[in-house]
Short mmCIF file of C-alpha atoms in Angstrom, two decimals:
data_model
loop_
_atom_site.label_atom_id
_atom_site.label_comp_id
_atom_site.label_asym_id
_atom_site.label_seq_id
_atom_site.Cartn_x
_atom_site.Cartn_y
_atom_site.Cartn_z
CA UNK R 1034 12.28 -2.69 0.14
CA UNK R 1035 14.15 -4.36 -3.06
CA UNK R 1036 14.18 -0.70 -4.37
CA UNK R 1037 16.04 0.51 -1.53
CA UNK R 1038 18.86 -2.75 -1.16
CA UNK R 1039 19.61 -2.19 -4.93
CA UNK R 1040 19.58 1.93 -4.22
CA UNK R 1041 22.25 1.33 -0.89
CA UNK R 1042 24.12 -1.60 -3.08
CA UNK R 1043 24.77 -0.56 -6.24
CA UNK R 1044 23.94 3.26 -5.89
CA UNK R 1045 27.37 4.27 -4.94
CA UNK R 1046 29.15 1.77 -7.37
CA UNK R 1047 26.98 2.92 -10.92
CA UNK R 1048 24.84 5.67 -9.42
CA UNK R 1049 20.97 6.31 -9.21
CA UNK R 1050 20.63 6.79 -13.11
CA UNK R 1051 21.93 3.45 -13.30
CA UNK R 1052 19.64 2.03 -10.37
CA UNK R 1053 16.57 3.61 -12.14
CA UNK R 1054 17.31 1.29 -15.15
CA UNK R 1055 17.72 -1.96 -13.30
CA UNK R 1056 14.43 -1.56 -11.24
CA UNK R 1057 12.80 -0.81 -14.85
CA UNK R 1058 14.28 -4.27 -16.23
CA UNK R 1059 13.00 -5.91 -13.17
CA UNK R 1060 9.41 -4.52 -13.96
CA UNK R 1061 9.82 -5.31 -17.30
CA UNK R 1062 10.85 -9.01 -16.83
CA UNK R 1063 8.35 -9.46 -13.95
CA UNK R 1064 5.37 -7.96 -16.51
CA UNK R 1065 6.59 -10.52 -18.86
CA UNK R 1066 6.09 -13.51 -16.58
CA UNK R 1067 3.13 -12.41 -15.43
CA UNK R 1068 1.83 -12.02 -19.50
CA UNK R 1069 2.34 -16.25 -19.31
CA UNK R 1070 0.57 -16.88 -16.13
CA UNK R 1071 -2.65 -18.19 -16.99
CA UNK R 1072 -5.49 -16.75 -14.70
CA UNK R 1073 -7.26 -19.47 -12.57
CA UNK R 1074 -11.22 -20.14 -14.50
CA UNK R 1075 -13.99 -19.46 -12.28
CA UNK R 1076 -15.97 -22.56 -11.29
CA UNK R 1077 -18.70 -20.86 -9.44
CA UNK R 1078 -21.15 -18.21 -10.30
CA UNK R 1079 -22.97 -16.27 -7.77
CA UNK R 1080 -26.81 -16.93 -7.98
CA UNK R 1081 -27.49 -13.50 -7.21
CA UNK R 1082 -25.53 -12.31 -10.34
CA UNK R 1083 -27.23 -14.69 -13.24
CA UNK R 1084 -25.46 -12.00 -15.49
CA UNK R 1085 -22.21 -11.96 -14.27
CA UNK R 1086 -20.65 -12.42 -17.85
CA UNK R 1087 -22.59 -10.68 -19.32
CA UNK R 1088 -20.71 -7.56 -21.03
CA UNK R 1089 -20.90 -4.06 -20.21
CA UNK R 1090 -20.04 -1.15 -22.03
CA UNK R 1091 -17.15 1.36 -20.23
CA UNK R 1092 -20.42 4.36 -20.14
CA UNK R 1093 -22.66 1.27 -18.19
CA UNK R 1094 -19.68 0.79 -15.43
CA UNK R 1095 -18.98 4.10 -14.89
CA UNK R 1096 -22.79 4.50 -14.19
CA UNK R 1097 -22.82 1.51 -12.18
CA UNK R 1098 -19.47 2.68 -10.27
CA UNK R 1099 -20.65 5.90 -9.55
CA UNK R 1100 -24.33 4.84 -8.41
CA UNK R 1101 -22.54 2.24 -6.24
CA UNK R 1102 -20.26 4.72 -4.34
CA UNK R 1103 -23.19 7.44 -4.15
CA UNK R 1104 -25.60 4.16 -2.35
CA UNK R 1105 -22.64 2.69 -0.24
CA UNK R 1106 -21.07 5.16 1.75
CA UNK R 1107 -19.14 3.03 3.50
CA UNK R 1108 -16.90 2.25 0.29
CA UNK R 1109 -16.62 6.16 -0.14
CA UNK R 1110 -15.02 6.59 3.55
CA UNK R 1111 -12.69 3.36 2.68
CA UNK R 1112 -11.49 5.71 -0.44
CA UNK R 1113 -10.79 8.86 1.60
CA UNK R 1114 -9.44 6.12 4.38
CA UNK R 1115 -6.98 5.27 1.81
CA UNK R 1116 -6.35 8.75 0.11
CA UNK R 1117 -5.27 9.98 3.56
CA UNK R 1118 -3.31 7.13 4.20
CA UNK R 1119 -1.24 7.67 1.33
CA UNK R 1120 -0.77 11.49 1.51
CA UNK R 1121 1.37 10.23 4.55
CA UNK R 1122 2.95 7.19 2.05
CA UNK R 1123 3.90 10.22 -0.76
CA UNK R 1124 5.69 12.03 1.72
CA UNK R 1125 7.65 9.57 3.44
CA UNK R 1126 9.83 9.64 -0.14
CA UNK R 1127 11.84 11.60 1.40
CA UNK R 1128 12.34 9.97 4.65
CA UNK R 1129 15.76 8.93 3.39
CA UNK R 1130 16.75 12.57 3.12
CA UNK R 1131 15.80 13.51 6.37
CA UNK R 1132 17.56 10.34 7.75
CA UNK R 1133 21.04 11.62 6.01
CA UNK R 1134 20.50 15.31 6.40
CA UNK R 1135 18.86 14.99 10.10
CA UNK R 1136 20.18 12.08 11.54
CA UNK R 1137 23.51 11.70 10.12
CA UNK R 1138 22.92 8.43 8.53
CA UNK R 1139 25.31 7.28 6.10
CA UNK R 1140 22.93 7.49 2.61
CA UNK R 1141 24.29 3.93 1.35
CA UNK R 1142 23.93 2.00 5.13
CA UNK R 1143 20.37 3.77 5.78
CA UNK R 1144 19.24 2.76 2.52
CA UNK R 1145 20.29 -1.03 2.59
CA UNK R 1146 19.39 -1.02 6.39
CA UNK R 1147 15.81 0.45 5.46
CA UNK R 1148 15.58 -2.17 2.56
CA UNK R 1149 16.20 -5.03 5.11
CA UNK R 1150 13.42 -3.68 7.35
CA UNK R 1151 10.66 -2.79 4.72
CA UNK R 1152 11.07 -6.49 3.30
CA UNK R 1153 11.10 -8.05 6.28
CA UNK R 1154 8.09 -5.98 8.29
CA UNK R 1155 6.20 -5.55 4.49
CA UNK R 1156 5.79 -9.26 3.99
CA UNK R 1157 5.08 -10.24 7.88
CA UNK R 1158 2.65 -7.21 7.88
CA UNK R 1159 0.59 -8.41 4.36
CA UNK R 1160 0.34 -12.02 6.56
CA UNK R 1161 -0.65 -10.57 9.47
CA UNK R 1162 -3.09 -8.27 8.28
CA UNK R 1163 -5.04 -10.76 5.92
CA UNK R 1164 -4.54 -13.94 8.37
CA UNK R 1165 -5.33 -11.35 11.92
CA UNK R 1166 -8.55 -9.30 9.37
CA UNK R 1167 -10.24 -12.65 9.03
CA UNK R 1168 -9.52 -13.73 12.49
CA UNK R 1169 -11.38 -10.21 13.90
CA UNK R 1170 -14.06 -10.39 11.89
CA UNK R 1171 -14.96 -14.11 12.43
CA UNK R 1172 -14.05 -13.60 16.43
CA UNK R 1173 -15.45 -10.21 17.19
CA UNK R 1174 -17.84 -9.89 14.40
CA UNK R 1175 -16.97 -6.52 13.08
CA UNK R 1176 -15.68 -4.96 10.23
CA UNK R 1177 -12.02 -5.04 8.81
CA UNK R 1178 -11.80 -1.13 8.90
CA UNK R 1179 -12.15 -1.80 12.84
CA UNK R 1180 -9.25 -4.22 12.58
CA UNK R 1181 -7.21 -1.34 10.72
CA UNK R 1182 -8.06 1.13 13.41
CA UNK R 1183 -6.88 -0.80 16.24
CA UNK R 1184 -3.28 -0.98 13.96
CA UNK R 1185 -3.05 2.54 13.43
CA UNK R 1186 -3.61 3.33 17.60
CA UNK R 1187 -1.17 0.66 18.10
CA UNK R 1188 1.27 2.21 15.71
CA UNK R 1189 0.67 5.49 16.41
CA UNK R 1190 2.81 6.06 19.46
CA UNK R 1191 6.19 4.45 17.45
CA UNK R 1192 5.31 6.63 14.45
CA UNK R 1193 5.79 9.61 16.77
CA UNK R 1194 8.67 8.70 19.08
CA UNK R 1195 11.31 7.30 16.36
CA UNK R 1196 10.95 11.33 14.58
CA UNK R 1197 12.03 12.90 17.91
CA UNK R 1198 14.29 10.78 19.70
CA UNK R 1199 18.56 11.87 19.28
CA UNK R 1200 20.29 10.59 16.13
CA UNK R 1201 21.69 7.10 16.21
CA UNK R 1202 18.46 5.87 18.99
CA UNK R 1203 17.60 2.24 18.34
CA UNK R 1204 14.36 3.74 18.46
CA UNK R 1205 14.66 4.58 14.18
CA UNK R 1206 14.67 1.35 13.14
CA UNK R 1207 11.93 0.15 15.25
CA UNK R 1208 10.03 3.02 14.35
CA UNK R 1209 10.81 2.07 10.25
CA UNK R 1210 9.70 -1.43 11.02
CA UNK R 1211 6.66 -0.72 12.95
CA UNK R 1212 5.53 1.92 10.08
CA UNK R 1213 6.09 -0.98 7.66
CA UNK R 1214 4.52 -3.57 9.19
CA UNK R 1215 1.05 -1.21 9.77
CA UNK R 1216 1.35 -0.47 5.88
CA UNK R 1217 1.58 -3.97 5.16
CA UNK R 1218 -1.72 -4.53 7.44
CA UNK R 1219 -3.20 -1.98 4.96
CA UNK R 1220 -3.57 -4.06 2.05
CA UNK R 1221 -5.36 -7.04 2.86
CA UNK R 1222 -8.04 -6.16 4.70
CA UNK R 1223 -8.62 -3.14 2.67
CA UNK R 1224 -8.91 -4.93 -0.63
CA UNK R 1225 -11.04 -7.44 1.03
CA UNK R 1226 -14.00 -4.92 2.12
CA UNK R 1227 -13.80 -3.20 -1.41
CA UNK R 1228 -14.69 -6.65 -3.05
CA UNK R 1229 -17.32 -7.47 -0.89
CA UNK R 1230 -18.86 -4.43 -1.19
CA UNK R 1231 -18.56 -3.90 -4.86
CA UNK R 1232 -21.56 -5.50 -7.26
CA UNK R 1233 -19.49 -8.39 -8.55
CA UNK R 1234 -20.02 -6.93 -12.01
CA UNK R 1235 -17.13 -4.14 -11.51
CA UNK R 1236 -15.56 -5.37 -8.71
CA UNK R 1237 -11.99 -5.13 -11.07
CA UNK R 1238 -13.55 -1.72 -12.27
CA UNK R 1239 -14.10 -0.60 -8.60
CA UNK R 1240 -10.37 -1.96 -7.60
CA UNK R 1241 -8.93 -0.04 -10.32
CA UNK R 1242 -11.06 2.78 -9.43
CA UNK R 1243 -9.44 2.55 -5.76
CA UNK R 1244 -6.20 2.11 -6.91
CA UNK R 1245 -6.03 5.30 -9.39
CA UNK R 1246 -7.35 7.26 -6.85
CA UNK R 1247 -4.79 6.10 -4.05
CA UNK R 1248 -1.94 7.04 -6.31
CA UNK R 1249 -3.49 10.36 -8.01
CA UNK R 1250 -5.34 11.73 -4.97
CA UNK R 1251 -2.83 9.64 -2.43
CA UNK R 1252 0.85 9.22 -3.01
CA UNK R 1253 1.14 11.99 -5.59
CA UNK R 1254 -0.09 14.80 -3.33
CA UNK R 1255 1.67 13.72 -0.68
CA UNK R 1256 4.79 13.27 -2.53
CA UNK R 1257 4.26 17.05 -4.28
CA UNK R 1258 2.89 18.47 -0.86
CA UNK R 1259 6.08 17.14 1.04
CA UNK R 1260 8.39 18.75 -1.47
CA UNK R 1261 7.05 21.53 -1.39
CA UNK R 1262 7.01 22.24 2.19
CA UNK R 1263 10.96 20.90 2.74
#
């Protein structure tokens, strides 16, 4: 969402080279704050993991990581879940062109408008989808992936009427907002089910795991796929 203010901003003042280098300083400056935040100790050690500290070598968690994905299926569909999910993420990269090119959209008004909307339905849907994931488990006592189901056939009908209505509908930005609000469910609940399902030993190696393959396998291919095909 910031990306996109600063892109619909600034981009027609000093350009998209020049937008490139501000998000980078932004990164950099936010990397350095985080290098001085101190992480939190943790005062409680499972009983069921007497060895929690102990250390293991990188060989020993790639053993462990692959032995726990080939004995917990369940944390193999919530990879190809989010693969899937983020083929559809890479390609909406260019959903700015197609707004210009196909709907007539001024480039610097979509892009600030867009920003406005992916802030605003990005933040309420991370809320929503960590405070409402808890709630539906602890209420209906099932699983968070049930929760995120129940999004996506809620969403679904938005995500296909805003691509086909005329240019200009009011439709579009409800359809932009809807799409980022479901994406911002994603995350919470997601995250959750991978950590409680993960031996508390690589639970960080099983996130990163998750999160290398949502990018590689994810928004990569869906970004090269996309371009391709326009």
């Amino acid at each position: 969402g910031l990306s996109l203010l600063i892109a619909g901003t600034l981009g027609p003042i000093i350009g998209w080279r020049n937008c490139f280098y501000i998000l980078g300083a932004i990164g950099l400056i936010l990397a350095l704050v985080m290098f001085f935040v101190k992480e939190t100790p943790r005062k409680i050690v499972s009983q069921s993991a007497p060895n929690l500290l102990e250390n293991l070598g990188l060989k020993e968690r790639f053993k462990l990581l692959y032995k726990t994905l080939r004995n917990t299926p369940v944390l193999i569909y919530m990879v190809l879940a989010g693969v899937i999910v983020h083929i559809t993420l890479g390609g909406l990269n260019f959903d700015q062109l197609w707004l210009v090119q196909e709907r007539g959209y001024d480039r610097a008004v979509i892009a600030t408008l867009t920003g406005i909307i992916v802030l605003i339905a990005g933040v309420g849907g991370n809320l929503f989808g960590g405070i409402a994931g808890d709630l539906f488990v602890t209420k209906f006592n099932q699983p968070r992936a049930m929760f995120l189901f129940w999004i996506a056939l809620v969403a679904a009908p938005f995500s296909v009427v805003y691509r086909l209505v005329e240019p200009g509908s009011v439709w579009i930005p409800i359809g932009i907002f809807v799409g980022a609000f479901q994406v911002g469910c994603f995350w919470g609940p997601v995250f959750a089910t991978v950590q409680e399902l993960a031996p508390e030993k690589i639970r960080a190696t099983m996130i990163a795991f998750y999160i290398l393959t949502l990018n590689l396998l994810g928004l990569a291919v869906g970004a090269v796929i996309t371009g391709i095909s326009i």
